[in-house]
Short mmCIF file of C-alpha atoms in Angstrom, two decimals:
data_model
loop_
_atom_site.label_atom_id
_atom_site.label_comp_id
_atom_site.label_asym_id
_atom_site.label_seq_id
_atom_site.Cartn_x
_atom_site.Cartn_y
_atom_site.Cartn_z
CA MET A 1 10.68 -0.10 -31.13
CA GLU A 2 10.77 2.02 -34.25
CA GLN A 3 13.16 4.94 -34.58
CA ASN A 4 11.49 8.31 -34.11
CA LEU A 5 12.52 11.49 -35.84
CA CYS A 6 13.85 13.11 -32.66
CA LEU A 7 16.36 10.30 -32.14
CA GLU A 8 17.86 10.87 -35.56
CA SER A 9 19.38 14.08 -34.20
CA VAL A 10 20.90 12.49 -31.07
CA HIS A 11 24.69 12.29 -30.88
CA LEU A 12 26.21 10.42 -27.95
CA ASP A 13 29.89 10.23 -27.05
CA ASP A 14 31.49 6.90 -27.92
CA ASP A 15 31.97 5.90 -24.27
CA VAL A 16 28.31 6.66 -23.53
CA LYS A 17 27.22 4.56 -26.50
CA GLU A 18 29.37 1.66 -25.27
CA LEU A 19 27.80 1.89 -21.82
CA SER A 20 24.19 2.20 -23.05
CA GLU A 21 23.20 -1.45 -22.60
CA GLN A 22 24.67 -1.49 -19.10
CA ILE A 23 22.75 1.65 -18.12
CA ILE A 24 19.53 0.01 -19.30
CA ALA A 25 20.41 -3.17 -17.37
CA TRP A 26 20.92 -1.13 -14.19
CA ARG A 27 17.56 0.54 -14.69
CA ARG A 28 15.84 -2.82 -15.11
CA HIS A 29 17.49 -4.11 -11.94
CA PHE A 30 16.18 -1.15 -9.95
CA HIS A 31 12.74 -1.46 -11.55
CA THR A 32 12.58 -5.13 -10.57
CA HIS A 33 13.60 -4.36 -6.98
CA PRO A 34 11.89 -1.07 -5.97
CA GLU A 35 12.04 0.24 -2.41
CA PRO A 36 9.95 2.88 -0.64
CA SER A 37 11.13 6.22 0.69
CA LEU A 38 13.77 6.04 3.44
CA LYS A 39 14.02 2.27 2.99
CA GLU A 40 16.18 2.14 -0.15
CA TYR A 41 18.63 -0.26 1.53
CA LYS A 42 19.21 -2.73 -1.32
CA THR A 43 19.36 0.05 -3.89
CA SER A 44 21.95 1.87 -1.79
CA ALA A 45 24.00 -1.30 -1.31
CA PHE A 46 23.96 -1.98 -5.06
CA ILE A 47 25.28 1.51 -5.80
CA LYS A 48 27.95 1.34 -3.10
CA ASN A 49 29.22 -1.98 -4.43
CA LEU A 50 29.68 -0.46 -7.88
CA LEU A 51 31.42 2.61 -6.46
CA LYS A 52 33.82 0.36 -4.55
CA GLU A 53 34.46 -1.69 -7.69
CA TRP A 54 35.31 1.52 -9.57
CA ASN A 55 37.42 2.90 -6.69
CA VAL A 56 35.19 5.98 -6.45
CA PRO A 57 35.20 7.44 -2.92
CA PHE A 58 31.85 8.06 -1.24
CA VAL A 59 30.22 8.79 2.09
CA GLU A 60 26.90 7.56 3.42
CA VAL A 61 24.21 10.16 4.10
CA GLU A 62 21.77 9.04 6.80
CA GLU A 63 20.75 5.40 6.26
CA THR A 64 20.44 5.14 2.49
CA GLY A 65 21.75 8.31 0.84
CA ILE A 66 25.15 8.34 -0.88
CA LEU A 67 27.50 11.16 -1.87
CA ALA A 68 30.27 10.08 -4.26
CA GLU A 69 33.11 12.30 -5.44
CA LEU A 70 35.48 12.55 -8.39
CA LYS A 71 38.34 15.06 -8.37
CA GLY A 72 39.59 16.11 -11.78
CA THR A 73 43.11 15.24 -12.88
CA LYS A 74 43.68 18.75 -14.20
CA GLY A 75 43.74 20.42 -10.80
CA GLU A 76 41.48 22.41 -8.52
CA GLY A 77 38.45 24.25 -9.83
CA LYS A 78 34.75 24.60 -9.29
CA THR A 79 32.50 21.95 -7.74
CA ILE A 80 29.27 20.72 -9.30
CA PHE A 81 26.79 18.27 -7.80
CA LEU A 82 24.80 15.87 -9.99
CA ARG A 83 21.68 14.45 -8.35
CA ALA A 84 19.42 11.42 -8.77
CA ASP A 85 16.56 10.22 -6.54
CA MET A 86 16.18 6.52 -5.74
CA ASP A 87 12.81 5.85 -4.07
CA ALA A 88 9.83 4.08 -5.59
CA LEU A 89 6.10 4.55 -5.08
CA GLU A 90 3.80 2.39 -2.99
CA MET A 91 1.56 1.12 -5.76
CA PRO A 92 1.33 -2.06 -7.87
CA ASP A 93 3.23 -2.63 -11.11
CA ARG A 94 0.85 -3.49 -13.98
CA THR A 95 3.32 -3.08 -16.86
CA GLY A 96 3.62 -6.79 -17.55
CA ALA A 97 7.23 -6.17 -18.55
CA SER A 98 9.89 -8.85 -18.12
CA TYR A 99 11.53 -6.53 -15.58
CA CYS A 100 8.33 -5.64 -13.67
CA SER A 101 8.48 -5.20 -9.93
CA GLN A 102 9.00 -8.30 -7.83
CA GLU A 103 8.11 -6.37 -4.67
CA GLU A 104 4.40 -6.49 -3.87
CA GLY A 105 2.82 -3.05 -3.78
CA LEU A 106 5.95 -1.19 -4.89
CA ASN A 107 6.62 0.30 -8.32
CA HIS A 108 9.15 2.65 -9.91
CA SER A 109 6.30 4.46 -11.62
CA CYS A 110 7.91 7.90 -11.53
CA GLY A 111 11.19 7.08 -13.26
CA HIS A 112 13.57 7.23 -10.33
CA ASP A 113 15.02 3.89 -11.40
CA GLY A 114 16.07 5.59 -14.62
CA HIS A 115 17.46 8.61 -12.77
CA THR A 116 19.66 6.37 -10.64
CA ALA A 117 20.86 4.29 -13.59
CA ALA A 118 21.66 7.38 -15.65
CA LEU A 119 23.68 8.93 -12.82
CA LEU A 120 25.59 5.68 -12.31
CA GLY A 121 26.44 5.93 -16.00
CA ALA A 122 27.73 9.46 -15.46
CA VAL A 123 29.98 8.27 -12.63
CA LYS A 124 31.39 5.50 -14.81
CA ILE A 125 32.04 7.87 -17.72
CA LEU A 126 33.46 10.79 -15.75
CA LYS A 127 35.87 8.69 -13.72
CA ASP A 128 37.77 8.05 -16.97
CA ARG A 129 37.53 11.62 -18.29
CA GLU A 130 40.01 14.43 -17.71
CA PHE A 131 38.65 17.65 -16.25
CA LYS A 132 39.48 20.46 -13.86
CA GLY A 133 37.50 20.74 -10.64
CA THR A 134 35.26 18.33 -8.72
CA VAL A 135 32.09 16.43 -9.53
CA LYS A 136 29.99 15.10 -6.65
CA PHE A 137 27.17 12.63 -7.17
CA VAL A 138 24.07 12.81 -4.99
CA PHE A 139 22.15 9.53 -4.77
CA GLN A 140 19.19 10.75 -2.78
CA ALA A 141 16.53 8.95 -0.78
CA ALA A 142 12.92 9.93 -0.18
CA GLU A 143 12.11 12.46 -2.89
CA GLU A 144 8.50 11.31 -2.95
CA ILE A 145 7.96 12.44 0.64
CA GLY A 146 10.11 15.56 0.49
CA ARG A 147 12.75 14.41 2.97
CA GLY A 148 15.77 13.29 0.97
CA ALA A 149 17.19 16.62 -0.17
CA LYS A 150 16.97 17.93 3.38
CA GLN A 151 19.29 15.12 4.53
CA PHE A 152 22.08 16.43 2.31
CA ILE A 153 21.44 20.09 3.10
CA ASN A 154 21.02 19.75 6.88
CA GLY A 155 24.05 17.44 7.04
CA GLY A 156 26.26 20.08 5.43
CA TYR A 157 27.13 17.91 2.46
CA LEU A 158 26.60 20.72 -0.05
CA GLU A 159 29.06 23.10 1.63
CA GLY A 160 31.73 24.38 -0.72
CA GLY A 161 29.65 23.58 -3.81
CA ASP A 162 29.16 25.99 -6.69
CA PHE A 163 26.24 24.45 -8.57
CA ILE A 164 23.81 21.54 -8.56
CA PHE A 165 22.25 19.86 -11.57
CA GLY A 166 19.43 17.36 -11.92
CA ILE A 167 17.17 15.73 -14.47
CA HIS A 168 13.75 14.10 -14.43
CA LEU A 169 12.46 11.68 -17.02
CA HIS A 170 9.38 13.10 -18.75
CA SER A 171 6.72 10.80 -20.20
CA PRO A 172 4.75 13.52 -22.07
CA SER A 173 7.82 14.36 -24.23
CA GLU A 174 9.26 12.25 -27.02
CA VAL A 175 12.54 10.47 -26.43
CA GLY A 176 15.23 12.63 -28.01
CA LYS A 177 13.75 15.88 -26.67
CA VAL A 178 14.88 17.71 -23.52
CA LEU A 179 13.00 20.50 -21.72
CA ALA A 180 15.24 23.43 -20.73
CA VAL A 181 12.65 25.93 -19.50
CA GLU A 182 13.26 29.08 -17.48
CA GLY A 183 11.00 30.08 -14.61
CA PRO A 184 8.69 28.00 -12.39
CA ARG A 185 8.73 24.29 -13.22
CA SER A 186 7.23 22.57 -10.17
CA ALA A 187 4.98 23.89 -7.44
CA SER A 188 5.75 24.10 -3.76
CA CYS A 189 4.51 21.07 -1.85
CA ASP A 190 2.99 21.00 1.62
CA ILE A 191 1.76 17.74 3.11
CA PHE A 192 -0.79 18.28 5.87
CA ASP A 193 -3.12 16.34 8.12
CA ILE A 194 -6.11 17.52 10.10
CA GLU A 195 -7.12 15.59 13.22
CA VAL A 196 -10.78 15.98 14.11
CA PHE A 197 -11.85 15.17 17.65
CA GLY A 198 -15.48 14.56 18.60
CA GLU A 199 -17.24 12.22 21.02
CA SER A 200 -18.56 8.78 20.18
CA SER A 201 -22.04 7.55 20.96
CA HIS A 202 -24.56 5.05 19.67
CA CYS A 203 -25.72 6.05 16.19
CA ALA A 204 -29.30 5.73 17.44
CA LYS A 205 -28.56 8.53 19.91
CA PRO A 206 -26.44 11.00 17.91
CA HIS A 207 -27.40 13.88 20.20
CA GLN A 208 -25.28 12.28 22.92
CA GLY A 209 -22.11 12.51 20.83
CA LYS A 210 -20.20 14.85 18.54
CA ASP A 211 -19.83 13.35 15.09
CA ALA A 212 -16.20 13.58 13.96
CA LEU A 213 -17.05 11.87 10.68
CA LEU A 214 -19.65 14.46 9.72
CA ALA A 215 -17.28 17.25 10.74
CA SER A 216 -14.43 15.70 8.73
CA ALA A 217 -16.59 15.37 5.62
CA HIS A 218 -17.66 19.00 5.80
CA ILE A 219 -14.06 20.10 6.31
CA ALA A 220 -13.06 18.23 3.15
CA VAL A 221 -15.74 20.07 1.19
CA SER A 222 -15.22 23.47 2.81
CA LEU A 223 -11.49 23.52 2.08
CA GLN A 224 -12.27 23.80 -1.64
CA SER A 225 -13.83 27.22 -1.02
CA ILE A 226 -10.33 28.55 -0.24
CA VAL A 227 -9.27 28.02 -3.85
CA SER A 228 -12.56 29.16 -5.39
CA ARG A 229 -13.30 32.15 -3.15
CA ARG A 230 -10.22 33.24 -1.19
CA ILE A 231 -7.47 33.13 -3.84
CA ASN A 232 -7.04 35.20 -7.00
CA PRO A 233 -8.38 32.96 -9.82
CA LEU A 234 -5.27 33.82 -11.87
CA ASP A 235 -2.97 32.40 -9.18
CA PRO A 236 -2.32 28.66 -9.76
CA ILE A 237 -3.07 26.72 -6.59
CA LEU A 238 -4.39 23.32 -5.60
CA ILE A 239 -5.72 21.93 -2.33
CA ALA A 240 -6.40 18.20 -2.47
CA ILE A 241 -7.54 15.71 0.17
CA GLY A 242 -6.22 12.24 -0.60
CA GLU A 243 -7.33 10.45 2.57
CA LEU A 244 -10.25 10.70 4.97
CA HIS A 245 -10.62 8.19 7.78
CA ALA A 246 -13.24 8.20 10.53
CA GLY A 247 -15.20 5.79 12.66
CA THR A 248 -14.80 2.20 13.81
CA LYS A 249 -18.19 0.55 13.21
CA TYR A 250 -21.45 1.15 11.37
CA ASN A 251 -23.48 1.86 14.50
CA ILE A 252 -20.98 3.96 16.45
CA LEU A 253 -20.83 7.72 15.99
CA ALA A 254 -17.20 8.51 15.09
CA GLY A 255 -15.16 9.99 17.91
CA LYS A 256 -12.20 10.87 15.71
CA GLY A 257 -11.44 11.58 12.08
CA ILE A 258 -8.33 12.43 10.12
CA LEU A 259 -7.84 14.07 6.75
CA LYS A 260 -4.57 13.98 4.83
CA GLY A 261 -3.92 16.27 1.93
CA THR A 262 -1.57 18.55 0.06
CA LEU A 263 -1.25 22.20 -0.93
CA ARG A 264 0.49 23.10 -4.21
CA CYS A 265 1.23 26.60 -5.51
CA PHE A 266 4.02 28.78 -6.93
CA ASP A 267 3.87 32.04 -4.97
CA SER A 268 5.33 32.07 -1.44
CA LYS A 269 2.79 34.62 -0.14
CA THR A 270 -0.09 32.61 -1.55
CA ARG A 271 1.39 29.53 0.11
CA GLU A 272 1.56 31.21 3.51
CA PHE A 273 -1.98 32.59 3.22
CA ALA A 274 -3.44 29.27 2.06
CA LEU A 275 -1.89 27.34 4.96
CA GLN A 276 -3.40 29.81 7.41
CA GLU A 277 -6.78 29.46 5.69
CA ILE A 278 -6.68 25.65 5.75
CA GLU A 279 -6.14 25.69 9.50
CA TYR A 280 -8.82 28.34 10.05
CA VAL A 281 -11.47 26.63 7.89
CA ALA A 282 -10.78 23.25 9.50
CA GLN A 283 -11.11 24.61 13.03
CA GLU A 284 -14.18 26.74 12.40
CA THR A 285 -15.99 24.03 10.45
CA ALA A 286 -15.32 21.50 13.20
CA LYS A 287 -16.86 23.88 15.74
CA ILE A 288 -20.16 23.88 13.87
CA TYR A 289 -20.51 20.16 14.67
CA GLY A 290 -19.24 20.43 18.23
CA ALA A 291 -15.84 18.98 17.33
CA THR A 292 -12.31 20.38 17.37
CA ALA A 293 -9.62 20.24 14.70
CA VAL A 294 -5.84 20.23 14.97
CA PHE A 295 -3.75 21.10 11.90
CA HIS A 296 -0.26 19.70 11.21
CA ASN A 297 1.86 20.57 8.17
CA PHE A 298 5.12 19.33 6.67
CA ALA A 299 6.75 21.74 4.21
CA ALA A 300 8.02 19.17 1.73
CA SER A 301 9.56 21.54 -0.81
CA PRO A 302 9.41 25.09 -2.18
CA ALA A 303 8.60 25.87 -5.81
CA LEU A 304 11.28 24.83 -8.29
CA VAL A 305 12.37 27.76 -10.45
CA ASN A 306 15.02 27.60 -13.18
CA ASP A 307 17.03 30.77 -13.71
CA LYS A 308 18.26 32.12 -17.04
CA ALA A 309 21.95 31.38 -16.47
CA GLY A 310 21.33 27.68 -15.80
CA MET A 311 19.13 27.34 -18.88
CA ASP A 312 21.55 29.26 -21.11
CA LEU A 313 24.25 26.73 -20.25
CA ALA A 314 21.77 23.90 -20.73
CA ARG A 315 20.93 25.01 -24.26
CA LYS A 316 24.64 25.38 -25.02
CA VAL A 317 25.54 21.83 -23.92
CA LEU A 318 22.35 20.23 -25.28
CA ALA A 319 22.72 21.51 -28.83
CA PRO A 320 25.55 19.10 -29.81
CA ILE A 321 23.71 16.19 -28.16
CA ILE A 322 20.15 16.48 -29.49
CA GLY A 323 20.19 19.43 -31.89
CA THR A 324 18.62 22.80 -31.21
CA GLU A 325 15.33 21.68 -32.78
CA ASN A 326 14.84 19.16 -29.96
CA ILE A 327 15.48 21.59 -27.10
CA VAL A 328 12.13 22.64 -25.64
CA ASN A 329 12.29 26.17 -24.23
CA GLN A 330 8.65 26.65 -23.24
CA ALA A 331 6.34 24.30 -21.36
CA VAL A 332 3.46 24.45 -18.91
CA SER A 333 4.51 24.39 -15.26
CA SER A 334 3.49 21.45 -13.10
CA LEU A 335 1.67 21.43 -9.78
CA GLY A 336 3.66 18.33 -8.94
CA GLY A 337 6.26 18.77 -6.21
CA GLU A 338 10.01 18.16 -6.60
CA ASP A 339 12.41 18.41 -3.66
CA PHE A 340 15.30 19.36 -5.94
CA ALA A 341 13.86 22.80 -5.21
CA ASP A 342 15.34 22.54 -1.70
CA TYR A 343 18.82 22.42 -3.22
CA LEU A 344 18.08 25.52 -5.30
CA GLU A 345 17.49 27.50 -2.11
CA TYR A 346 21.02 26.55 -1.05
CA LEU A 347 22.99 26.54 -4.34
CA PRO A 348 22.53 27.86 -7.87
CA GLY A 349 21.36 25.06 -10.10
CA ALA A 350 19.38 23.78 -13.05
CA PHE A 351 16.77 21.09 -13.57
CA LEU A 352 15.92 19.55 -16.95
CA HIS A 353 13.31 17.07 -18.18
CA VAL A 354 14.38 14.28 -20.55
CA GLY A 355 11.71 12.88 -22.86
CA THR A 356 10.85 9.16 -22.66
CA LYS A 357 7.80 8.78 -24.91
CA ASN A 358 7.94 6.66 -28.05
CA PRO A 359 5.13 7.86 -30.35
CA THR A 360 4.78 4.36 -31.83
CA ASP A 361 4.73 2.42 -28.54
CA GLU A 362 1.68 2.90 -26.31
CA ARG A 363 3.49 1.32 -23.37
CA THR A 364 5.45 4.57 -23.01
CA TRP A 365 2.41 6.85 -23.06
CA TYR A 366 1.25 6.40 -19.46
CA PRO A 367 1.75 9.35 -17.08
CA HIS A 368 4.02 9.32 -14.07
CA HIS A 369 2.49 7.67 -10.97
CA HIS A 370 0.41 5.34 -13.17
CA GLU A 371 0.63 1.61 -12.43
CA LYS A 372 1.54 0.96 -16.09
CA PHE A 373 4.15 3.73 -16.35
CA ASP A 374 7.13 2.72 -18.48
CA ILE A 375 9.70 4.41 -20.70
CA ASP A 376 11.53 4.13 -23.99
CA GLU A 377 14.87 3.11 -22.49
CA ARG A 378 16.82 4.82 -25.24
CA ALA A 379 16.25 7.94 -23.13
CA LEU A 380 18.61 6.62 -20.45
CA PRO A 381 21.96 7.03 -22.26
CA ILE A 382 20.72 10.47 -23.35
CA ALA A 383 20.17 11.32 -19.68
CA THR A 384 23.68 10.10 -18.86
CA GLN A 385 25.12 12.19 -21.69
CA VAL A 386 23.23 15.25 -20.44
CA HIS A 387 24.72 14.77 -16.94
CA VAL A 388 28.23 14.38 -18.34
CA SER A 389 28.02 17.27 -20.78
CA TYR A 390 26.44 19.66 -18.30
CA ALA A 391 29.03 18.87 -15.63
CA LEU A 392 31.98 19.33 -18.00
CA GLY A 393 30.40 22.42 -19.54
CA PHE A 394 29.99 24.03 -16.13
CA LEU A 395 33.52 23.16 -14.96
CA GLN A 396 35.06 24.51 -18.17
CA GLU A 397 33.22 27.86 -18.05
#
């Protein structure tokens, strides 16, 4: 890969440079062996073996989560958490890379393999650094389904903490750039399903049944009127149906249907109103076709919002690493969900995006959640350096 101009401004600590190849090797291991949400057993075991080798104490969180801890040699002080997510997506790997997934139908196509590798690098570096205070390392399961952060919060593992920090790899940005943007970064995420109950009959005698398939299809269409007619057009919101299942055979009127979808927005009042509208529209539309609808929702995460204090510190610690010209202070918010937002409702924190795109290598241009998603791996030691520098910068304030 050719050097890009952004990388010319990158300055890594000597110990991070020395560890760079190992960080990349860890990422390739995780990419080769991806695991789905809540089933990250081999990934968790790999991390725990390294922590034991390094004599870093840790506790297990639920079945696959890990919380490791390093106490500074310079005495008591503040406590900062550094977080990485570990789960992969249930989709094929079409990268053709030498390290492509060996697990059928599973792919680290969102960059969580890189997050985990970069945080392992931060553990390895910080265990040999001198500092005052405590650094705790959150290796989190199930970000993709909005359940992993809740394991740490509900289990009380964040008690006594002062701050939490996280990063996400970012394919639209060039490697060597880091986004440190105040305000909303990711939308709230609700994951819902709508069960539609009708009555089956022979398709030749539809009047003897209540068509759950027809009702389900009209619900899917009618839900879009919430965004176009019931919400202020200036308020960013998305309602999407990703799955619709109904019926058992071509000549049987469907007795049941199910829709699965998501709501994304930034305003809490809009979120509450939209959820009420989704349930109302589903139930009333079903009635038109003689069916009934039952709405279920899982609140996966709130909106992720960076505050000024967290971004001020970010810009301060990033400047020596990448240069002020490579710190991005403004960017369009994403309707993608991110359960790091759950932590921010419990602790002050900050969330940055680390660029992974090489402008001369098309393999790094694919978006997240694409089957050919890949990264310029030179972003990984940068991500480790960002973790290390932010943690030390916070503890020294």
